[in-house]
Short mmCIF file of C-alpha atoms in Angstrom, two decimals:
data_model
loop_
_atom_site.label_atom_id
_atom_site.label_comp_id
_atom_site.label_asym_id
_atom_site.label_seq_id
_atom_site.Cartn_x
_atom_site.Cartn_y
_atom_site.Cartn_z
CA MET M 1 35.25 70.28 -48.64
CA THR M 2 37.20 71.10 -51.90
CA VAL M 3 40.29 72.91 -50.64
CA PRO M 4 42.15 75.69 -52.75
CA ASP M 5 45.64 73.40 -53.59
CA GLU M 6 46.52 73.38 -57.87
CA PRO M 7 48.68 76.34 -58.51
CA GLY M 8 46.83 78.78 -60.64
CA GLN M 9 44.48 79.45 -57.80
CA THR M 10 46.83 79.83 -55.37
CA MET M 11 47.01 84.14 -53.89
CA PRO M 12 50.45 85.70 -54.26
CA LEU M 13 51.67 85.89 -51.22
CA PRO M 14 54.11 88.68 -50.43
CA VAL M 15 57.87 87.85 -50.61
CA HIS M 16 59.35 88.18 -47.33
CA GLY M 17 63.31 88.09 -47.71
CA PRO M 18 65.65 86.11 -49.23
CA GLU M 19 65.61 83.60 -47.26
CA ALA M 20 62.77 82.08 -49.70
CA ALA M 21 64.12 80.77 -52.72
CA PRO M 22 61.96 80.08 -56.14
CA GLU M 23 61.12 76.30 -56.89
CA PRO M 24 62.54 75.76 -59.89
CA SER M 25 60.17 73.45 -60.73
CA ASP M 26 57.53 75.86 -61.10
CA VAL M 27 58.83 78.32 -63.31
CA ALA M 28 61.93 78.30 -65.71
CA ALA M 29 65.06 79.99 -63.28
CA PRO M 30 66.78 83.00 -65.92
CA SER M 31 70.10 81.77 -66.87
CA ASP M 32 72.27 84.71 -66.68
CA ALA M 33 74.31 82.89 -70.09
CA GLY M 34 71.29 82.61 -71.75
CA GLN M 35 69.62 85.68 -70.84
CA THR M 36 68.51 88.22 -74.34
CA PRO M 37 67.85 92.09 -73.73
CA GLY M 38 64.34 90.90 -74.87
CA ASP M 39 63.73 89.14 -72.16
CA GLU M 40 65.33 92.41 -69.81
CA ALA M 41 62.32 93.78 -71.63
CA GLN M 42 59.17 91.90 -70.38
CA ALA M 43 60.61 91.93 -67.12
CA PRO M 44 58.92 94.60 -65.29
CA GLY M 45 55.28 93.89 -66.70
CA ASP M 46 55.62 90.10 -65.36
CA GLU M 47 56.50 91.82 -61.88
CA ALA M 48 53.67 89.19 -60.06
CA THR M 49 54.68 86.57 -61.94
CA GLU M 50 58.19 86.43 -60.48
CA GLY M 51 57.01 87.38 -57.22
CA ALA M 52 54.36 83.94 -57.37
CA VAL M 53 57.39 82.26 -58.32
CA ARG M 54 59.32 82.84 -55.42
CA ARG M 55 57.14 82.68 -52.97
CA PRO M 56 57.08 79.77 -50.21
CA ARG M 57 55.36 77.20 -49.84
CA SER M 58 56.57 75.03 -46.41
CA PRO M 59 54.74 78.03 -44.26
CA ARG M 60 50.87 77.45 -45.98
CA ARG M 61 50.46 73.54 -45.85
CA TRP M 62 50.59 73.28 -42.19
CA PRO M 63 47.84 74.74 -41.12
CA THR M 64 45.62 72.70 -43.30
CA ILE M 65 46.59 69.56 -41.52
CA LEU M 66 45.92 70.92 -38.61
CA ALA M 67 42.46 72.05 -40.19
CA TRP M 68 41.55 68.44 -41.26
CA THR M 69 42.99 66.96 -38.41
CA LEU M 70 40.61 68.52 -36.37
CA VAL M 71 37.32 67.97 -38.74
CA ALA M 72 37.94 64.55 -38.89
CA LEU M 73 38.56 63.97 -35.11
CA CYS M 74 34.99 66.13 -34.69
CA VAL M 75 33.85 64.55 -38.02
CA ILE M 76 34.11 61.19 -35.56
CA SER M 77 33.97 61.76 -32.63
CA LEU M 78 31.00 62.71 -33.49
CA GLY M 79 30.04 60.03 -35.13
CA VAL M 80 31.78 58.48 -31.63
CA LEU M 81 29.00 59.92 -29.45
CA GLY M 82 26.10 59.24 -31.62
CA TYR M 83 26.50 55.81 -32.11
CA GLY M 84 27.13 55.46 -28.23
CA TYR M 85 23.76 57.98 -28.44
CA LYS M 86 22.09 54.77 -29.85
CA GLN M 87 23.40 52.66 -28.33
CA SER M 88 22.16 53.72 -24.76
CA LEU M 89 18.80 54.38 -26.46
CA ASP M 90 18.83 50.85 -27.04
CA SER M 91 19.76 49.91 -23.64
CA SER M 92 17.61 51.00 -22.17
CA ARG M 93 14.79 50.35 -24.84
CA ASP M 94 16.09 46.55 -23.63
CA TRP M 95 15.71 47.55 -19.88
CA LYS M 96 12.72 48.85 -20.01
CA ALA M 97 10.95 45.84 -21.49
CA LEU M 98 12.43 43.84 -19.80
CA ALA M 99 11.68 46.17 -16.43
CA ASP M 100 7.82 46.04 -18.01
CA SER M 101 8.09 41.99 -18.37
CA THR M 102 9.89 41.38 -15.16
CA THR M 103 7.05 43.60 -13.76
CA THR M 104 3.94 42.08 -15.76
CA GLU M 105 5.45 38.76 -14.51
CA LEU M 106 5.04 39.86 -11.45
CA GLU M 107 2.28 40.62 -11.42
CA SER M 108 1.13 38.44 -12.48
CA SER M 109 1.97 35.28 -10.23
CA ARG M 110 1.00 37.30 -7.22
CA VAL M 111 -1.90 37.14 -8.71
CA GLN M 112 -1.48 33.45 -9.11
CA LEU M 113 0.27 33.05 -5.52
CA ASP M 114 -2.91 34.88 -4.31
CA ARG M 115 -4.68 32.50 -6.43
CA THR M 116 -3.13 29.72 -4.53
CA SER M 117 -2.53 30.83 -1.45
CA GLU M 118 -6.45 31.63 -1.36
CA THR M 119 -7.05 27.96 -3.49
CA LEU M 120 -4.62 27.14 -0.12
CA THR M 121 -6.65 28.39 2.25
CA LYS M 122 -10.01 27.07 0.67
CA THR M 123 -8.13 23.24 0.82
CA LYS M 124 -7.30 23.66 4.26
CA SER M 125 -10.59 24.56 5.90
CA ALA M 126 -11.60 21.26 3.46
CA LEU M 127 -8.67 19.48 4.82
CA ASP M 128 -9.69 19.51 8.21
CA ASP M 129 -13.34 18.88 7.58
CA THR M 130 -11.85 15.99 6.07
CA ARG M 131 -9.66 15.15 9.35
CA LYS M 132 -12.81 16.35 11.15
CA ALA M 133 -15.63 13.90 8.81
CA LEU M 134 -12.67 11.60 9.45
CA ASP M 135 -12.00 11.84 13.72
CA GLU M 136 -16.23 11.31 13.39
CA THR M 137 -15.63 8.65 11.54
CA LYS M 138 -12.86 6.42 12.91
CA GLY M 139 -14.56 7.46 16.48
CA ASN M 140 -18.18 5.92 14.96
CA LEU M 141 -15.81 3.24 13.55
CA LYS M 142 -14.54 2.50 16.12
CA GLU M 143 -17.58 1.99 17.75
CA VAL M 144 -19.02 -0.26 15.69
CA ALA M 145 -15.69 -2.05 15.74
CA GLY M 146 -16.35 -2.04 19.62
CA GLN M 147 -19.67 -4.06 18.95
CA TYR M 148 -18.57 -5.94 16.16
CA ASN M 149 -16.71 -7.22 18.38
CA ASP M 150 -19.27 -7.67 20.77
CA ALA M 151 -21.65 -9.10 18.67
CA SER M 152 -19.08 -11.92 17.64
CA GLU M 153 -18.10 -12.87 20.95
CA ARG M 154 -21.98 -12.48 21.66
CA ILE M 155 -22.44 -15.55 18.32
CA ARG M 156 -19.45 -16.48 20.18
CA GLN M 157 -22.05 -17.45 24.12
CA LEU M 158 -25.02 -17.83 22.27
CA ALA M 159 -23.37 -20.83 19.22
CA SER M 160 -22.15 -22.24 22.59
CA GLU M 161 -25.60 -21.38 25.48
CA LYS M 162 -27.24 -23.53 22.06
CA ALA M 163 -24.85 -26.24 21.50
CA LYS M 164 -25.37 -27.21 25.11
CA VAL M 165 -29.15 -26.41 25.08
CA GLY M 166 -29.00 -28.28 22.28
CA ASP M 167 -26.80 -31.02 23.89
CA GLN M 168 -29.42 -30.96 27.38
CA ALA M 169 -32.06 -31.31 24.67
CA GLY M 170 -29.85 -34.53 22.60
CA MET M 171 -29.78 -35.52 26.94
CA LEU M 172 -33.33 -35.93 27.93
CA SER M 173 -34.31 -37.30 23.80
CA THR M 174 -30.73 -39.77 25.01
CA ALA M 175 -32.76 -40.48 28.39
CA VAL M 176 -37.04 -40.23 27.19
CA GLU M 177 -35.16 -43.50 24.79
CA GLN M 178 -33.61 -45.18 28.05
CA ALA M 179 -36.68 -44.18 30.53
CA GLY M 180 -38.99 -45.85 27.71
CA ARG M 181 -36.87 -48.29 27.86
CA LEU M 182 -36.32 -48.89 31.24
CA GLN M 183 -40.84 -48.31 31.26
CA GLU M 184 -41.35 -51.61 29.77
CA GLN M 185 -38.78 -53.33 31.62
CA LEU M 186 -40.10 -52.01 35.13
CA ASP M 187 -44.87 -52.23 33.04
CA ALA M 188 -43.28 -56.37 32.34
CA CYS M 189 -41.42 -57.52 36.27
CA VAL M 190 -44.95 -55.43 37.21
CA THR M 191 -47.10 -57.82 35.19
CA GLY M 192 -45.04 -60.84 35.61
CA LEU M 193 -44.22 -60.25 39.44
CA ARG M 194 -48.49 -59.91 38.93
CA ASP M 195 -48.99 -63.31 37.18
CA LEU M 196 -46.46 -64.56 39.22
CA GLN M 197 -49.15 -63.26 41.96
CA THR M 198 -52.36 -65.48 40.31
CA TYR M 199 -49.89 -68.26 39.79
CA LEU M 200 -49.56 -68.97 43.94
CA VAL M 201 -52.75 -68.22 45.17
CA ASN M 202 -53.46 -71.43 43.40
CA ALA M 203 -49.78 -72.58 43.66
CA GLY M 204 -51.39 -76.20 43.84
CA ASP M 205 -52.14 -76.14 40.82
CA TYR M 206 -49.74 -75.88 38.65
CA ASP M 207 -46.15 -77.82 38.34
CA ALA M 208 -43.72 -77.02 41.32
CA ALA M 209 -40.25 -76.38 39.54
CA SER M 210 -41.65 -74.94 36.30
CA LEU M 211 -43.67 -72.37 38.97
CA ALA M 212 -40.17 -71.83 41.06
CA LYS M 213 -38.40 -71.21 37.05
CA LEU M 214 -40.94 -68.95 36.47
CA VAL M 215 -40.44 -66.72 39.56
CA ALA M 216 -36.92 -67.91 39.46
CA GLN M 217 -37.20 -65.67 35.69
CA VAL M 218 -39.82 -62.59 36.64
CA ASN M 219 -36.39 -61.85 39.77
CA SER M 220 -34.51 -62.19 38.20
CA GLY M 221 -36.89 -59.32 35.12
CA CYS M 222 -37.50 -57.53 38.01
CA ASP M 223 -33.37 -57.42 38.85
CA GLU M 224 -32.50 -55.80 35.39
CA ALA M 225 -35.97 -53.90 35.55
CA GLN M 226 -34.52 -52.54 39.19
CA SER M 227 -30.41 -52.17 38.54
CA GLN M 228 -31.70 -49.95 34.84
CA SER M 229 -34.12 -47.59 37.26
CA LYS M 230 -30.21 -47.06 39.89
CA ALA M 231 -27.96 -46.65 37.21
CA PHE M 232 -30.73 -44.83 34.61
CA GLN M 233 -30.63 -42.99 38.19
CA GLU M 234 -27.33 -42.07 38.43
CA TRP M 235 -26.78 -41.94 35.01
CA LEU M 236 -29.60 -38.26 35.00
CA LYS M 237 -27.39 -37.74 38.59
CA GLY M 238 -24.24 -37.08 36.27
CA GLN M 239 -25.81 -35.60 33.41
CA MET E 1 45.06 62.17 -49.73
CA ALA E 2 43.83 58.35 -48.89
CA ALA E 3 47.72 57.47 -47.59
CA ARG E 4 47.48 60.32 -44.77
CA LEU E 5 43.76 59.57 -44.06
CA ARG E 6 44.80 56.54 -42.30
CA PRO E 7 46.55 57.55 -39.75
CA VAL E 8 43.68 60.05 -38.64
CA LEU E 9 41.92 58.01 -39.11
CA GLY E 10 43.12 55.41 -36.91
CA ALA E 11 43.80 57.89 -34.44
CA GLY E 12 39.38 58.37 -34.92
CA VAL E 13 39.02 55.42 -33.66
CA ILE E 14 41.32 54.46 -31.23
CA ALA E 15 39.97 57.46 -29.53
CA ALA E 16 35.94 56.65 -29.61
CA THR E 17 37.21 53.44 -28.78
CA LEU E 18 39.30 55.07 -25.48
CA LEU E 19 35.66 56.85 -25.90
CA LEU E 20 33.48 53.98 -25.91
CA ALA E 21 35.65 52.34 -22.36
CA GLY E 22 35.44 55.40 -20.53
CA CYS E 23 31.72 55.38 -21.08
CA ALA E 24 30.93 51.75 -20.55
CA GLU E 25 30.25 51.41 -17.27
CA ALA E 26 28.29 54.92 -17.28
CA LEU E 27 25.72 53.64 -20.35
CA PRO E 28 23.72 51.06 -20.05
CA LEU E 29 24.20 47.73 -21.27
CA ALA E 30 22.35 45.06 -23.03
CA PRO E 31 20.43 42.92 -19.73
CA PRO E 32 21.11 40.23 -19.56
CA THR E 33 19.53 36.08 -20.99
CA ARG E 34 17.94 35.27 -18.13
CA THR E 35 17.93 32.03 -17.55
CA THR E 36 15.12 32.02 -13.95
CA PRO E 37 12.61 33.55 -12.92
CA PRO E 38 13.19 36.52 -11.14
CA PRO E 39 12.87 35.50 -7.38
CA HIS E 40 9.11 37.67 -6.13
CA SER E 41 9.49 40.00 -3.61
CA VAL E 42 5.82 38.84 -1.97
CA THR E 43 4.05 40.10 1.10
CA GLY E 44 0.95 40.21 2.69
CA VAL E 45 0.64 37.18 0.67
CA PRO E 46 -0.83 34.05 4.23
CA THR E 47 1.72 31.55 5.59
CA VAL E 48 1.00 27.77 4.86
CA PRO E 49 -1.62 26.51 7.22
CA ASP E 50 0.03 24.06 9.78
CA ILE E 51 -2.18 20.96 9.40
CA LYS E 52 -3.24 19.57 12.55
CA GLY E 53 -2.26 15.48 12.66
CA GLY E 54 -5.01 12.88 13.77
CA SER E 55 -4.97 10.74 15.35
CA ALA E 56 -4.56 6.88 14.02
CA ALA E 57 -7.06 4.81 14.12
CA THR E 58 -6.74 1.49 16.67
CA VAL E 59 -9.27 -0.93 15.89
CA THR E 60 -8.45 -4.39 15.57
CA LEU E 61 -11.75 -6.61 14.93
CA LYS E 62 -12.16 -10.12 16.88
CA GLY E 63 -13.96 -11.30 14.49
CA PHE E 64 -14.14 -15.44 13.59
CA SER E 65 -10.70 -16.64 11.35
CA ALA E 66 -11.00 -18.83 8.81
CA TYR E 67 -10.12 -21.80 10.08
CA GLU E 68 -13.23 -20.85 13.01
CA ARG E 69 -15.26 -20.56 10.14
CA ALA E 70 -14.29 -23.34 9.18
CA SER E 71 -14.96 -25.38 12.39
CA LEU E 72 -17.87 -27.56 12.77
CA ARG E 73 -19.63 -28.93 16.47
CA ILE E 74 -20.71 -32.97 16.39
CA ARG E 75 -22.41 -33.63 18.78
CA ASN E 76 -23.52 -37.15 18.51
CA ILE E 77 -26.77 -39.42 20.29
CA SER E 78 -26.08 -42.99 20.83
CA CYS E 79 -27.58 -45.30 22.69
CA GLN E 80 -25.34 -44.18 25.75
CA GLY E 81 -26.25 -40.49 25.64
CA VAL E 82 -24.52 -37.13 24.53
CA ALA E 83 -20.61 -36.95 23.07
CA VAL E 84 -19.35 -34.03 21.79
CA GLY E 85 -16.75 -34.23 19.12
CA SER E 86 -15.16 -31.33 17.15
CA GLY E 87 -15.09 -31.77 13.22
CA PHE E 88 -14.35 -28.93 10.11
CA ALA E 89 -15.05 -28.36 6.90
CA VAL E 90 -12.55 -29.50 3.43
CA ALA E 91 -15.60 -29.60 0.41
CA PRO E 92 -19.10 -26.96 0.92
CA ARG E 93 -21.23 -30.28 1.82
CA VAL E 94 -18.49 -32.92 3.75
CA ILE E 95 -17.22 -32.77 6.49
CA VAL E 96 -13.83 -34.36 8.31
CA THR E 97 -13.94 -35.53 11.98
CA ASN E 98 -12.49 -39.04 14.30
CA ARG E 99 -14.47 -41.62 13.82
CA HIS E 100 -14.37 -42.07 17.81
CA VAL E 101 -16.59 -39.36 18.33
CA VAL E 102 -19.38 -40.74 15.23
CA ASP E 103 -19.37 -44.29 16.69
CA GLY E 104 -22.94 -45.44 17.15
CA ALA E 105 -25.19 -42.44 16.68
CA THR E 106 -27.83 -42.78 16.34
CA ALA E 107 -27.94 -39.00 15.32
CA LEU E 108 -25.94 -36.92 14.90
CA GLN E 109 -26.10 -33.28 15.05
CA ILE E 110 -23.35 -29.82 13.24
CA GLN E 111 -23.64 -26.60 14.32
CA THR E 112 -21.44 -24.32 12.54
CA TYR E 113 -19.19 -21.97 14.51
CA ASP E 114 -22.84 -18.94 14.23
CA GLY E 115 -24.45 -21.71 16.58
CA ARG E 116 -26.59 -22.50 13.02
CA ASP E 117 -27.40 -26.51 12.41
CA ARG E 118 -27.01 -28.30 9.25
CA ARG E 119 -29.04 -31.41 9.08
CA VAL E 120 -26.06 -34.89 8.17
CA ASP E 121 -26.93 -36.68 4.66
CA THR E 122 -24.19 -39.89 5.20
CA ALA E 123 -21.19 -40.79 7.62
CA GLY E 124 -18.69 -43.38 7.33
CA ALA E 125 -15.52 -44.04 9.06
CA ALA E 126 -11.91 -45.59 7.51
CA THR E 127 -10.42 -48.20 9.65
CA PHE E 128 -6.74 -47.98 9.03
CA ALA E 129 -7.35 -44.30 11.72
CA ASP E 130 -9.26 -42.06 13.95
CA LEU E 131 -10.39 -40.78 10.96
CA ALA E 132 -14.67 -40.30 9.01
CA ILE E 133 -16.21 -38.63 6.10
CA VAL E 134 -19.63 -37.20 7.08
CA ARG E 135 -21.39 -35.50 4.33
CA LEU E 136 -24.50 -33.20 4.69
CA ALA E 137 -28.16 -31.69 2.67
CA ASP E 138 -26.96 -28.34 3.60
CA ASP E 139 -23.52 -25.42 2.48
CA LEU E 140 -20.63 -24.83 4.79
CA PRO E 141 -19.85 -20.39 5.49
CA ALA E 142 -16.87 -22.06 4.72
CA THR E 143 -13.55 -24.69 4.11
CA LEU E 144 -9.94 -25.07 4.89
CA PRO E 145 -8.05 -26.53 2.26
CA LEU E 146 -5.63 -29.62 2.24
CA ALA E 147 -1.44 -30.04 2.87
CA THR E 148 0.46 -32.02 -0.05
CA SER E 149 2.59 -33.18 2.17
CA ASN E 150 2.75 -34.37 5.78
CA PRO E 151 4.29 -31.29 8.75
CA LYS E 152 8.01 -31.64 8.78
CA PRO E 153 9.08 -31.31 13.63
CA GLY E 154 9.36 -28.24 14.11
CA ASP E 155 6.60 -26.57 12.46
CA ALA E 156 4.33 -24.35 13.95
CA ILE E 157 0.74 -25.78 14.00
CA THR E 158 -3.22 -24.64 14.59
CA VAL E 159 -5.94 -26.51 16.35
CA VAL E 160 -9.47 -24.36 16.62
CA GLY E 161 -12.14 -26.72 18.21
CA TYR E 162 -14.53 -27.06 21.17
CA PRO E 163 -12.66 -28.60 24.06
CA GLY E 164 -14.79 -29.83 25.96
CA GLY E 165 -17.75 -28.60 24.14
CA GLY E 166 -17.58 -25.15 25.24
CA GLU E 167 -16.65 -21.91 23.24
CA LEU E 168 -15.26 -22.36 19.67
CA LYS E 169 -10.95 -22.57 21.44
CA THR E 170 -7.81 -21.66 19.49
CA SER E 171 -4.69 -23.18 20.38
CA ARG E 172 -0.86 -23.00 19.14
CA GLY E 173 1.89 -25.25 19.19
CA LYS E 174 4.60 -27.49 16.61
CA VAL E 175 5.26 -30.36 16.02
CA LEU E 176 7.71 -32.38 18.31
CA ARG E 177 8.11 -35.89 16.42
CA TYR E 178 6.31 -38.70 14.61
CA GLY E 179 5.20 -41.63 16.59
CA ALA E 180 3.02 -44.70 17.16
CA ASP E 181 -0.73 -44.36 17.60
CA ILE E 182 -1.19 -43.73 21.24
CA VAL E 183 -4.61 -45.62 21.52
CA GLY E 184 -3.58 -48.74 18.74
CA GLN E 185 -5.59 -48.77 15.58
CA SER E 186 -3.33 -47.18 13.31
CA ASP E 187 -0.05 -49.22 12.34
CA GLU E 188 1.15 -45.68 10.75
CA PRO E 189 3.18 -42.71 12.81
CA MET E 190 1.17 -40.16 14.20
CA ILE E 191 2.05 -36.74 14.29
CA ILE E 192 2.66 -35.73 18.58
CA ASN E 193 2.78 -32.31 18.26
CA ASP E 194 2.43 -29.48 21.58
CA ALA E 195 -1.67 -27.50 21.01
CA PRO E 196 -2.58 -27.76 24.28
CA ILE E 197 -6.43 -30.26 23.49
CA GLU E 198 -9.02 -31.67 24.99
CA HIS E 199 -12.81 -33.96 25.15
CA GLY E 200 -14.56 -32.24 22.60
CA SER E 201 -11.55 -30.95 20.52
CA SER E 202 -11.43 -34.72 18.89
CA GLY E 203 -11.83 -34.23 15.17
CA SER E 204 -10.27 -30.60 15.62
CA PRO E 205 -7.81 -29.41 12.19
CA LEU E 206 -4.36 -28.82 13.43
CA VAL E 207 -3.25 -26.42 10.20
CA ASP E 208 0.20 -24.90 9.00
CA SER E 209 0.81 -21.95 8.55
CA GLY E 210 -0.42 -21.22 5.57
CA GLY E 211 -3.68 -22.20 6.68
CA ARG E 212 -3.55 -26.22 5.32
CA VAL E 213 -5.10 -28.98 6.87
CA VAL E 214 -1.82 -31.10 8.24
CA GLY E 215 -3.70 -33.23 10.39
CA VAL E 216 -6.77 -33.82 12.47
CA ALA E 217 -6.65 -33.87 16.31
CA TYR E 218 -7.38 -37.53 17.79
CA ALA E 219 -6.15 -38.38 20.88
CA GLY E 220 -3.67 -37.22 23.92
CA LYS E 221 -2.29 -37.07 27.79
CA PRO E 222 -4.18 -34.10 29.83
CA GLU E 223 -0.44 -33.08 30.41
CA GLY E 224 0.65 -33.05 26.30
CA PRO E 225 1.99 -34.15 24.07
CA TYR E 226 -1.54 -34.77 21.73
CA TRP E 227 -2.08 -36.56 18.65
CA ALA E 228 -2.97 -37.05 14.76
CA VAL E 229 -3.28 -38.01 12.51
CA PRO E 230 -1.38 -36.43 9.39
CA VAL E 231 -3.03 -35.14 5.81
CA GLN E 232 -1.37 -37.83 3.28
CA LEU E 233 -3.75 -41.24 5.49
CA LEU E 234 -6.64 -37.72 5.32
CA ARG E 235 -5.60 -37.82 1.71
CA GLN E 236 -6.50 -41.63 1.96
CA ILE E 237 -10.01 -41.29 2.85
CA ILE E 238 -10.76 -38.70 0.80
CA ASP E 239 -9.34 -39.47 -2.73
CA LYS E 240 -10.52 -42.72 -2.17
CA PRO E 241 -14.70 -43.02 -1.19
CA SER E 242 -13.88 -46.96 -0.78
CA GLU E 243 -11.97 -46.59 1.66
CA VAL E 244 -14.96 -45.57 4.36
CA GLY E 245 -17.06 -48.15 6.33
CA PRO E 246 -20.10 -47.33 7.68
CA ILE E 247 -20.46 -46.31 11.67
CA PRO E 248 -20.36 -48.88 13.65
CA PRO E 249 -23.66 -49.80 15.84
CA CYS E 250 -24.11 -48.57 19.56
CA GLU E 251 -23.92 -50.95 21.62
#
């Protein structure tokens, strides 16, 4: 913007009174002493110039300054408002972007939460099924454990019963063996008695001392056999 | 003119600052940077179902212990009849018992904890203590390790055997002290303990809390205490087969 502030372009203003003093710097002041007739002769033709020389400058500058100030304030205000508006638009855009991303994230989280809930429900159902199966297995285990304990106890009892049967078989084998020995002794006794009977029928044919010794031997053998038989019977009773 | 514009420009900046300051709360500001996930306000989500607590399983197995599996029932058939004692396996085909359990045997019959029979190969008895070694022709189901040292008074012991020739039984007690052999067959000090045994328990192992054999039961009074051969004497006949002699015949 250009302002007509140059002296050559200044429009002449009317002179309002003697209070407006001429500017000595703009126009050369007429000197009374040096004024020539020729100068006076030119005065009527230069009235306009003289009037311009005498115009006051102060009353013409303050509106300009005021105008400039207002213009500057307007420009600055417009700039500030424009900047604020731009900032507002940017901020709104950021907030909208955040809102959009949050919404998207929320939706995603919601979907994920729904899936998690669904999975949790399925897991809970599976867990309930597993727990039922576990309870059933525990029941079976308890039953099996009971059977195992019963079987172990039964094995204990059967092993003991078998051992006792084995003991009895051992005793019977011992008894058979002892009975066999006893039978041999009794057979010897019977044989001795039979022989002794034969000898006694014809006792006169034998030496009396020898016959008496034989009788003693047979009696001893039979007594021994009888004693063994009695002991064996006692042993059998004790078994 | 430039010098004059500065105050005006300064005034404009001040005015703009005031304007911005006045509008600071009205204008939307830049969103803050999020550092934590936004809280989810979600409705209609199924709640976490309660999980029913199951009942604790109380299953107790009453099978055979390792001690019982290594224990053996020994039947001695002799000219005097049948006697029953106990023993235990120290190797798959080697069992330990008392000498008086196998004395005079015309036949020895070995039965495991579950009633299975094992054939005897050879048998021998020690002379310095009431101990005997029986070697089998068949493998045994379990064995017991021997302790490296004798037990101390106060040590807990477990005795497994066939008291009365009946079922396999386990009794517990502790070592009381060491004393002279109650039957006078050995000059070595013997273990005196309070773990109850009966006739038929002879040859039963005394097992410590670590599951190792520390002695072999061989005698006792009906009301206690009871005597056992220390494990170090047992080790002598195991480490030195020459210490083992033939079984005395039946008389």
